[in-house]
Coordinates of C-alpha atoms in Angstrom, one line a residue:
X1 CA 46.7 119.5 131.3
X2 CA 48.2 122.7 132.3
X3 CA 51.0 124.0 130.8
X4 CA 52.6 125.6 132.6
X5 CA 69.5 126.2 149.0
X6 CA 69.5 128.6 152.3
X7 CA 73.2 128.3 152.9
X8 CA 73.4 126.5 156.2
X9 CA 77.3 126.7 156.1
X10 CA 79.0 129.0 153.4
X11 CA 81.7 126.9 152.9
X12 CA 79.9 123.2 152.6
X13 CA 77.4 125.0 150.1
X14 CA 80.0 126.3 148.0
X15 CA 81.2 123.0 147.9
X16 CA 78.3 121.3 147.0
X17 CA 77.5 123.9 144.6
X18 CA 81.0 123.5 143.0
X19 CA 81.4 119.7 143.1
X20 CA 78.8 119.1 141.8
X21 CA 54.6 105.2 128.4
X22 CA 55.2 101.3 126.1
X23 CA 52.8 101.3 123.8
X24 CA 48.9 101.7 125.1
X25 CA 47.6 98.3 125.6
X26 CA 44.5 98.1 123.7
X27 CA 44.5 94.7 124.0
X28 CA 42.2 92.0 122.4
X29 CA 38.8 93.3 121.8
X30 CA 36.0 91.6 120.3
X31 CA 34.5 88.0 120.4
X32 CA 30.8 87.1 119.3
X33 CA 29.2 87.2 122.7
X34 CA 25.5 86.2 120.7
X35 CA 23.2 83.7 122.2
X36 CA 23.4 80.4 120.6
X37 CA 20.1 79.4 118.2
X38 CA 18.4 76.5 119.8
X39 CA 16.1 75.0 117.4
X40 CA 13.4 72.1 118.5
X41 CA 11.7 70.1 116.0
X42 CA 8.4 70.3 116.4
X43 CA 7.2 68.0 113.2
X44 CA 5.0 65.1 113.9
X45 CA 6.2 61.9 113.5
X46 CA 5.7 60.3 110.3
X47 CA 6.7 56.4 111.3
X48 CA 8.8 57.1 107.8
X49 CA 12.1 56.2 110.0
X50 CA 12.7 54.4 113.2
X51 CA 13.0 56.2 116.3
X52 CA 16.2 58.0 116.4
X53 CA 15.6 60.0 119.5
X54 CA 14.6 62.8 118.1
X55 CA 17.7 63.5 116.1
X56 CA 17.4 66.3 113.6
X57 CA 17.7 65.3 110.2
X58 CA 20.3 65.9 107.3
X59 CA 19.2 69.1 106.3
X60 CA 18.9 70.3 110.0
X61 CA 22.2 69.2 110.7
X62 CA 23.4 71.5 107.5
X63 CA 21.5 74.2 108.5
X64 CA 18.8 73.9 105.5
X65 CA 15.4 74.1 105.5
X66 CA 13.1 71.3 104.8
X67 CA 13.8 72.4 100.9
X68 CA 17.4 71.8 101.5
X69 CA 17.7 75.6 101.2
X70 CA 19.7 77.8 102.5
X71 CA 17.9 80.1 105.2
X72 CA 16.8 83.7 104.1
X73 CA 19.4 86.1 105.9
X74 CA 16.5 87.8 107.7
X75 CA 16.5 84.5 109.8
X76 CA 19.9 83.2 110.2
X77 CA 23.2 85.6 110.8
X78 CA 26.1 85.6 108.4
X79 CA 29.2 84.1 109.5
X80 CA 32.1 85.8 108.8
X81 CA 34.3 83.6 107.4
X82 CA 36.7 85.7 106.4
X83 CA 40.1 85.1 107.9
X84 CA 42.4 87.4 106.7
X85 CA 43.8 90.4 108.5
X86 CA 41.6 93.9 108.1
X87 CA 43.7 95.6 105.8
X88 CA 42.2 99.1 106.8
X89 CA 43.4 98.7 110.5
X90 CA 46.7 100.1 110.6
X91 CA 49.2 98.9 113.7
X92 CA 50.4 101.2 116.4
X93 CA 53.7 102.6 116.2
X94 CA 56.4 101.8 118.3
X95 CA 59.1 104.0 119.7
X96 CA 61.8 102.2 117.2
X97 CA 59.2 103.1 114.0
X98 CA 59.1 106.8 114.9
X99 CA 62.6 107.4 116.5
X100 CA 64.2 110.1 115.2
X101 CA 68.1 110.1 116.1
X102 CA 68.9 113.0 114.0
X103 CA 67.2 116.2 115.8
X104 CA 68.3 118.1 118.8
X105 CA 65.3 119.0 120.5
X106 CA 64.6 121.7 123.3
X107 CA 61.7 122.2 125.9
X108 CA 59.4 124.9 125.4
X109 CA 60.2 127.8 127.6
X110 CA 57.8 128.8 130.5
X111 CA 59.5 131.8 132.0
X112 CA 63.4 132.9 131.6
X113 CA 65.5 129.6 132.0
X114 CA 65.1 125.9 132.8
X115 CA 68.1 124.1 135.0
X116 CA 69.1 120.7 136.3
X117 CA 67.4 118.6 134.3
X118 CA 67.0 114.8 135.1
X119 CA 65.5 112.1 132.3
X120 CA 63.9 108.8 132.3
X121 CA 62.7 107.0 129.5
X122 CA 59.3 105.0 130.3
X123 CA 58.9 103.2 126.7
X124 CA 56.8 105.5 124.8
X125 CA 59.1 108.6 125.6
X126 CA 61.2 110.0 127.9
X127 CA 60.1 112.1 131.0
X128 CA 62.0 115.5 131.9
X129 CA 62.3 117.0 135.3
X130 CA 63.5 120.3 135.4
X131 CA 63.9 124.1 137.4
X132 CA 61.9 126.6 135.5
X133 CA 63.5 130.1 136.3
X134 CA 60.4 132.7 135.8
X135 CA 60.7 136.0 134.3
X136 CA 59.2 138.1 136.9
X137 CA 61.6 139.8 139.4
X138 CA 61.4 138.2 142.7
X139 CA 59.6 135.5 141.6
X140 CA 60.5 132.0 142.8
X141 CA 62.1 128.8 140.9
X142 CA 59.8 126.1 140.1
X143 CA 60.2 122.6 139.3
X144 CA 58.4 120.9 136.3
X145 CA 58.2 118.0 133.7
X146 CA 57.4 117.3 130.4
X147 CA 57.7 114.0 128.0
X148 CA 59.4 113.8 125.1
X149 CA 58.2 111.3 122.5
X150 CA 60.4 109.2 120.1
X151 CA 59.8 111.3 117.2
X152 CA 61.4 114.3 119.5
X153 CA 57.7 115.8 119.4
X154 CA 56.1 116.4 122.7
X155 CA 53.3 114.0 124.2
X156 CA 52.6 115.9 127.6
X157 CA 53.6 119.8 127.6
X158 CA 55.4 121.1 130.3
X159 CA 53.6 121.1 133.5
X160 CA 54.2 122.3 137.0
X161 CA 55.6 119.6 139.3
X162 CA 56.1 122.1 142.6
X163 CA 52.9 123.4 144.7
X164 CA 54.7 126.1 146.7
X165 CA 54.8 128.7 145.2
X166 CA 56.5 131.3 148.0
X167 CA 59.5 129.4 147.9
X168 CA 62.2 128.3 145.7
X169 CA 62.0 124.9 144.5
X170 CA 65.2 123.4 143.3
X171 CA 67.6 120.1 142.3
X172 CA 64.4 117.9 141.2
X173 CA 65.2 114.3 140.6
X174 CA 62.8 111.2 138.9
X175 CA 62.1 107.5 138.9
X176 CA 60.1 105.5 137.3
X177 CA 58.7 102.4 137.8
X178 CA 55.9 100.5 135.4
X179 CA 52.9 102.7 136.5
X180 CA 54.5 105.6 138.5
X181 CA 57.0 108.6 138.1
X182 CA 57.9 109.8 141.4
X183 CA 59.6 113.2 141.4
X184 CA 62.0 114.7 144.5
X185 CA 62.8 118.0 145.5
X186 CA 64.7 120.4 147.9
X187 CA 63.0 123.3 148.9
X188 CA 64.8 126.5 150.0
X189 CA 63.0 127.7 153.0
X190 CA 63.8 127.6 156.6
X191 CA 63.1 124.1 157.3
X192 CA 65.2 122.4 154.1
X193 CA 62.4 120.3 153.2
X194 CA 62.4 118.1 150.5
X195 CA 59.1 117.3 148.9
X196 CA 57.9 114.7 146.4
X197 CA 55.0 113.7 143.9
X198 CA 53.7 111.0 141.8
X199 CA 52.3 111.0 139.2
X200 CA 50.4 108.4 136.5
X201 CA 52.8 107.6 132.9
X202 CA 50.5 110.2 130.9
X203 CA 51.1 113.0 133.5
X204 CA 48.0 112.8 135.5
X205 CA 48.9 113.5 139.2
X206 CA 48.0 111.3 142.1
X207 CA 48.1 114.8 144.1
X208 CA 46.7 117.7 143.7
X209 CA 49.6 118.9 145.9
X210 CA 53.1 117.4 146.5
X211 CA 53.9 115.8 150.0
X212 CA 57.0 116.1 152.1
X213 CA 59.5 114.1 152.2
X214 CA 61.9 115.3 154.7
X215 CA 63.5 112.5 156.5
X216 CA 62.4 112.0 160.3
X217 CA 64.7 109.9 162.4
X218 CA 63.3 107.5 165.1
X219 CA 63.6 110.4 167.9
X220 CA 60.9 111.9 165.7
X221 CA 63.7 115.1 164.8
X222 CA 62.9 116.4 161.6
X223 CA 66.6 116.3 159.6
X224 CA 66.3 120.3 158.4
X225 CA 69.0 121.9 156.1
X226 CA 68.8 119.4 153.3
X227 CA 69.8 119.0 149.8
X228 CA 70.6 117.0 146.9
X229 CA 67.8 114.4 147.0
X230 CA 67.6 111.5 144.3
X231 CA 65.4 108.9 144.2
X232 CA 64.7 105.2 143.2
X233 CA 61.4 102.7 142.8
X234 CA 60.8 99.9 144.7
X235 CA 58.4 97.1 144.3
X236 CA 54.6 98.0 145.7
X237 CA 54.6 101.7 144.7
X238 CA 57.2 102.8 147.6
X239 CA 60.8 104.7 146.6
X240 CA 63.5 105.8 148.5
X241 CA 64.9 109.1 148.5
X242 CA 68.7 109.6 149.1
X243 CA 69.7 113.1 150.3
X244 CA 73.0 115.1 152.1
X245 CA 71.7 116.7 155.0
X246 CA 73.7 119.5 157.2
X247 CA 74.1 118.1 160.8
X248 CA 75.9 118.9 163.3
X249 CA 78.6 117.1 162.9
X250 CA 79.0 117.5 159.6
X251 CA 77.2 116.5 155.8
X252 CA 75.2 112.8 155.8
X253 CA 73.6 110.9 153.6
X254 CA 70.4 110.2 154.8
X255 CA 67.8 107.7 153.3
X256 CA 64.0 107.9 154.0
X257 CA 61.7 105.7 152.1
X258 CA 57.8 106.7 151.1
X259 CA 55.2 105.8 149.0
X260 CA 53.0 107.1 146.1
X261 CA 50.3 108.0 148.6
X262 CA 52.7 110.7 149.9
X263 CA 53.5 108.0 153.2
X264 CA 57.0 108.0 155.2
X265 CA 58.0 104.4 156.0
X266 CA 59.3 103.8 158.7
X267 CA 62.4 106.4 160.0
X268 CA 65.1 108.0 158.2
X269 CA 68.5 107.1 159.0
X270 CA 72.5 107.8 158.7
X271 CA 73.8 104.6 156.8
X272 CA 77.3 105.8 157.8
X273 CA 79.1 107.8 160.0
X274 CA 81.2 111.5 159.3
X275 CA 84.1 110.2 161.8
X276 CA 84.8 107.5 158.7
X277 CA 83.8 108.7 155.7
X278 CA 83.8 112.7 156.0
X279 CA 81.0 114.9 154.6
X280 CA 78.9 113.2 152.4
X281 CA 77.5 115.0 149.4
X282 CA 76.3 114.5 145.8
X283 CA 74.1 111.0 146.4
X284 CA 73.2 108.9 144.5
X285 CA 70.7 105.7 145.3
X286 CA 69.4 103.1 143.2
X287 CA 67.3 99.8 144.0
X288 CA 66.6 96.1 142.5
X289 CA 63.8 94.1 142.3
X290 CA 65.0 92.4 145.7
X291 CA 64.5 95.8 147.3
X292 CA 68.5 95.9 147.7
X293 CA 69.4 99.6 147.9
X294 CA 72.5 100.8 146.1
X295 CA 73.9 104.6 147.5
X296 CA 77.2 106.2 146.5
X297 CA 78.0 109.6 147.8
X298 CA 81.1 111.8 148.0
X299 CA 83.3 112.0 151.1
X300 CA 86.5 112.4 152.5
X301 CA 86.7 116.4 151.9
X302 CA 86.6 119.1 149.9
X303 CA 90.6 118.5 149.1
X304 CA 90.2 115.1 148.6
X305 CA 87.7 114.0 147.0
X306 CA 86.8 110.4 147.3
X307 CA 83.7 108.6 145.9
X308 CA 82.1 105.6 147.9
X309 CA 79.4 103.2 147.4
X310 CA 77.4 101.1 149.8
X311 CA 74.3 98.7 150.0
X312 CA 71.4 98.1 152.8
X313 CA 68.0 96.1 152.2
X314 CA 64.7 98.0 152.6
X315 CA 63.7 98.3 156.2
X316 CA 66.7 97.6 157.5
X317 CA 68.8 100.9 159.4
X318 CA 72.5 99.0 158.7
X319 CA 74.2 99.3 155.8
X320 CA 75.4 95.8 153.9
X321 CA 78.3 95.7 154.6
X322 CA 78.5 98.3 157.3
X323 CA 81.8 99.5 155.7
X324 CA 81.0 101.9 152.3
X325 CA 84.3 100.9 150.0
X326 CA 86.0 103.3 147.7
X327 CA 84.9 103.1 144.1
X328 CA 88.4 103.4 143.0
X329 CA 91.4 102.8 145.2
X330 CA 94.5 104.5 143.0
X331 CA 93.1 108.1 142.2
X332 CA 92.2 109.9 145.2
X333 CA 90.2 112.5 143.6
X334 CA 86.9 111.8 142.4
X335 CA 83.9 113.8 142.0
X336 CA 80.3 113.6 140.9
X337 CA 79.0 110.0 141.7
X338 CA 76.0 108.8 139.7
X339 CA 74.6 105.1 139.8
X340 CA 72.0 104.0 136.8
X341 CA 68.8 103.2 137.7
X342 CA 68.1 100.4 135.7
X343 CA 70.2 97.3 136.0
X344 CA 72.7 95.3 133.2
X345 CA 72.3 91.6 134.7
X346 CA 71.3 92.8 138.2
X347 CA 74.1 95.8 138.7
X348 CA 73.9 99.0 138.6
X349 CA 76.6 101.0 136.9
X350 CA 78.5 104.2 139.4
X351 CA 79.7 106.7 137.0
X352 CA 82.4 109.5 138.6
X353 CA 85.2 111.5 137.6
X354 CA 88.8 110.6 138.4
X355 CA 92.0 112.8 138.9
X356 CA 91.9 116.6 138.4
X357 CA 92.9 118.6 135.1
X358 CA 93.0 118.1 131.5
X359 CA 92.7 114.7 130.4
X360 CA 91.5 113.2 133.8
X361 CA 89.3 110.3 133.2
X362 CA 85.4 109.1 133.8
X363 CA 85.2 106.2 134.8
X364 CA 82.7 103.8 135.2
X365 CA 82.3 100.6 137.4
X366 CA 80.3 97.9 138.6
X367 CA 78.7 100.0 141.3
X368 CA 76.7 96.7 142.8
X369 CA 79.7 94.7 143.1
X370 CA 80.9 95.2 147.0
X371 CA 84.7 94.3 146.7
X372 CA 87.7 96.2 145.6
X373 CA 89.7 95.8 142.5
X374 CA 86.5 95.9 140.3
X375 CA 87.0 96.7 136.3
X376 CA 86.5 99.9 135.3
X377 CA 85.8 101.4 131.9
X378 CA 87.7 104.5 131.4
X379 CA 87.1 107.7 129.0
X380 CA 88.8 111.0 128.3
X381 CA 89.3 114.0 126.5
X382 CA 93.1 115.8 125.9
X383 CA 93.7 118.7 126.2
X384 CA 89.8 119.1 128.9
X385 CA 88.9 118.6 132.2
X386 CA 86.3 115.6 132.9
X387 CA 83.6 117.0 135.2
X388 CA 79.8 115.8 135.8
X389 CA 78.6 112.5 134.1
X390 CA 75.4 110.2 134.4
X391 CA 75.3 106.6 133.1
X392 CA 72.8 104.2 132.3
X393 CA 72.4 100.9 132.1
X394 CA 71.2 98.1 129.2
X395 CA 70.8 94.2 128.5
X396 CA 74.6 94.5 127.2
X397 CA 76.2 96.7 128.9
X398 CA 75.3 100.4 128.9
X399 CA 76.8 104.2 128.5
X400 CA 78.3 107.5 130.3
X401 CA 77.4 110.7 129.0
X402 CA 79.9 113.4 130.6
X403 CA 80.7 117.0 130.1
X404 CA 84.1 118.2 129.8
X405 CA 85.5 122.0 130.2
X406 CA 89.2 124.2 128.8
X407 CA 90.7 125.7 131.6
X408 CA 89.0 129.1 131.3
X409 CA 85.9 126.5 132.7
X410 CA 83.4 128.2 130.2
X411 CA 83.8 125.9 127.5
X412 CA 81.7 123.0 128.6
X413 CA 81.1 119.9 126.2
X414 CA 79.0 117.2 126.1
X415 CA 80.2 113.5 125.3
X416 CA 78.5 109.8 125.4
X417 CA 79.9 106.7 124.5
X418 CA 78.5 103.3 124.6
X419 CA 80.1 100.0 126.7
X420 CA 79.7 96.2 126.7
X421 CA 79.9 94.1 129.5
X422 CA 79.8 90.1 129.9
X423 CA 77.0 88.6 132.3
X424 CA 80.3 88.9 135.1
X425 CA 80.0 92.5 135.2
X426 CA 83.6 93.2 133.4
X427 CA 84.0 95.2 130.7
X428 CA 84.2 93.7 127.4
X429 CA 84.8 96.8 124.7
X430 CA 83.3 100.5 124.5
X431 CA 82.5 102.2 120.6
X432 CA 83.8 105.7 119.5
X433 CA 83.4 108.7 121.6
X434 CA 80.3 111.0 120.5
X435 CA 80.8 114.5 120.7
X436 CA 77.6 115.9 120.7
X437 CA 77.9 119.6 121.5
X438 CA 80.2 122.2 122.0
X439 CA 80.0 125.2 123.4
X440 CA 79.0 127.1 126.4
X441 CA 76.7 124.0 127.4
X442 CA 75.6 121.5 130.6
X443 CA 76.3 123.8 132.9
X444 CA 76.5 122.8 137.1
X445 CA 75.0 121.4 139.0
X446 CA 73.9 118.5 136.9
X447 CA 75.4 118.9 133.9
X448 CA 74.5 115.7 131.6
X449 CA 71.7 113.1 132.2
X450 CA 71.3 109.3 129.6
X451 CA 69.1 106.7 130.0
X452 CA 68.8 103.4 127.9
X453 CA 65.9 103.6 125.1
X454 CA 66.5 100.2 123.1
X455 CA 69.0 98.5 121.7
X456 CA 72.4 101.0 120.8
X457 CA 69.8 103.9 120.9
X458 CA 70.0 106.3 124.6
X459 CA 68.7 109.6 125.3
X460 CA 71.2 112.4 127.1
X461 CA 70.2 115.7 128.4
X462 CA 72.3 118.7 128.8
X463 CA 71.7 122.3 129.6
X464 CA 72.3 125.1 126.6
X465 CA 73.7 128.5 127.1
X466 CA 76.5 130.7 128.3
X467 CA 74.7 131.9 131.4
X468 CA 72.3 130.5 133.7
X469 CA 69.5 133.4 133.1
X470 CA 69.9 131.8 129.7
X471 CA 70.1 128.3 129.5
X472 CA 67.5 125.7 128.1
X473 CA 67.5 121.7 128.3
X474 CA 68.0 120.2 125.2
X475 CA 68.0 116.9 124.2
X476 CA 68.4 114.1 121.5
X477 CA 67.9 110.1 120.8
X478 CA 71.3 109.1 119.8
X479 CA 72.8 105.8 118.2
X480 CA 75.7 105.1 119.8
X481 CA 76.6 101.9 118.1

């Protein structure tokens, strides 16, 4: 394999800007698959015995010749009766036999600079999407992907996702499901397209180029000036991409689902309306396997900050309930909604930021759970300001992995810690916070991205460097028991 925002409104992008496989199978080979040895007995009869009807004698029935021998081994196969295990065949690794929690590992650099990097781990290793800054002058961003294996070594080199090369390609975003990782992007030319690809688990492409994705509504208007796209699987190779799109009434989250043949379904739509909820930015979208959507996004305004989540079924244009509720009632200010992608017990966790200035909080909750007054999980740092964090979801609960900044906002650090949570969705205990950088790190807009590998064990992203002509994605597998 190959190695390798146009600012609709000033002020709304400065706000967005600112707010910001398993094992191979091999399965079970072998079997004898020879043709059986049918043997007549063509000696005359002697009158020796009665009649048996034919029956082969004794020896026959042993397998002997008329001597009582054993046959020569020219003429009759060996059976193998040999039943233990081939001690010369070794088995195949796992991720938990190779996982290596101890290195921080980085990408190799194509170029000057990679940004806004997205994971997803897929059971052999864990995918990375990414914006590949080039070195040459003038040259446009690019988006690409790699996978990491479990023993932080790579098993598919970095790659170019993007196939338009005259324009910048930015804010990528990945999902996986069993056979497919789809990847979204936004596109800075004069349209604001977004565009997607699939791909097979080992990195072949089910494109040679990538597709568009932009949302069309059922007036057959393409939705131009649009940004922040995510993405989540559905059953039968489809995904829907959630996305904040410049209108002219305001920011809206607009949803457009497609498949891995590079198909829209059906039209895009506004689940809600700016008159309610504001402009809607940062979105997030998530899915079961009931094709339930889950979508949070920011509203309210760019002085307060409120983070809402919502539901609608696949195929259907009205959200369920129509009303999006407020993921925390008390603190008015939240920023940076993310919801996991998998699912603890059929939920999927929303991760956001609450309250300004040092020792606000990130908190986590129930994001599937369509009431108010849900439990929360909080987290935070004195002395630093919670900003950007990702969550993930496990079997018993899951994790948040945020960054936190001093007040000079150049200082950015990166922090997981691990949660359980009873089959009810509340929150049972959470483990010691992991510091696991400090520094000039994670920088905007993505900061941090975790996803669930087994057991204690995630994987979290984060960007490296004090500038962002110089910053790489690094990563590690961390215990966070």
């Amino acid at each position: 394999m190959k190695t390798s925002w146009k600012v609709g409104r000033a002020a709304l992008a400065l706000c967005v800007m600112t707010c910001v496989v398993g094992c191979a199978d091999g399965g079970i080979f072998g079997g004898s698959g020879g043709d059986d040895d049918i043997r007549v007995d063509t000696r005359p009869d002697t009158g020796d015995a009665p009649d048996a009807g034919n029956l082969p004698d004794a020896g026959e029935d042993a397998g002997l010749d008329d001597a009582g021998d054993v046959p020569d081994a020219d003429d009759e196969p060996d059976a193998d009766t040999d039943t233990e295990p081939d001690t010369d065949v070794e088995p195949e690794l796992t991720c938990a036999d190779i996982l290596d929690t101890a290195s921080t590992w980085t990408l190799p650099l194509v170029g000057q600079a990679q940004l806004q990097a997205r994971a997803a781990f897929d059971g052999e290793g864990v995918w990375v999407t990414y914006v590949q800054r080039p070195g040459e002058s003038g040259t446009p961003e690019r988006v690409y992907a790699a996978k990491m294996g479990c023993d932080a070594e790579l098993l598919v080199e970095p790659f170019e996702v993007s196939t338009s090369p005259e324009v910048r390609s930015l804010q990528p975003s990945l999902a996986l499901s069993e056979t497919t990782l789809f990847v979204v992007w936004s596109e800075d030319d004069l349209e604001g397209t977004v565009r997607a690809r699939a791909f097979d688990l080992d990195g072949t492409p089910r494109q040679v180029e990538s597709f568009e994705v932009t949302p069309v509504l059922s007036s057959g208007d393409a939705i131009n000036t649009i940004w922040q796209p995510d993405v989540a699987v559905l059953d039968d190779n489809e995904a829907i991409l959630a996305a904040s799109a410049l209108t002219s009434e305001g920011a809206r989250l607009v949803l457009q689902r497609f498949d891995a043949n590079g198909n829209r379904l059906l039209d895009g739509f506004f689940p809600y309306a700016v008159d309610t909820y504001g402009d809607q930015t940062e979105p997030s979208v998530a899915a079961n396997e009931s094709r339930l959507i889950t979508m949070s996004f920011v509203g309210g305004g760019f002085d307060t900050p409120r983070v809402y989540h919502g539901q609608i079924l696949a195929g259907e244009t009205k959200a369920t309930p129509a009303q999006a509720i407020v993921a925390h009632p008390t603190i008015d200010l939240n920023r940076g909604g993310r919801l996991s992608k998998a699912q603890n017990n059929g939920r999927h966790w929303l991760a956001f930021s609450g309250g300004v200035g040092f020792g606000n909080d990130i908190i986590v909750k129930d994001g599937s759970r369509m009431s108010a007054g849900s439990d929360y999980a909080s987290s935070a740092v004195s002395n630093r300001e919670a900003l950007l964090g990702d969550v993930a979801a496990s079997p018993t609960g899951g994790a948040v992995a945020w960054i936190t900044r001093q007040s000079s906002g150049t200082a950015l650090n990166v922090h997981a810690r691990r949660f359980l949570a009873n089959a009810s969705g509340d929150f049972i205990s959470q483990t010691g916070r992991l510091d696991l950088h400090t520094g000039d790190q994670a920088r905007m807009p993505y900061g941090v991205s975790i996803d669930h590998v087994a057991g204690s064990v995630y994987v979290v992203l984060w960007g490296q460097g004090d500038a962002p002509n110089t910053q790489r994605v690094q990563g590690r597998f961390v215990n966070l028991n």
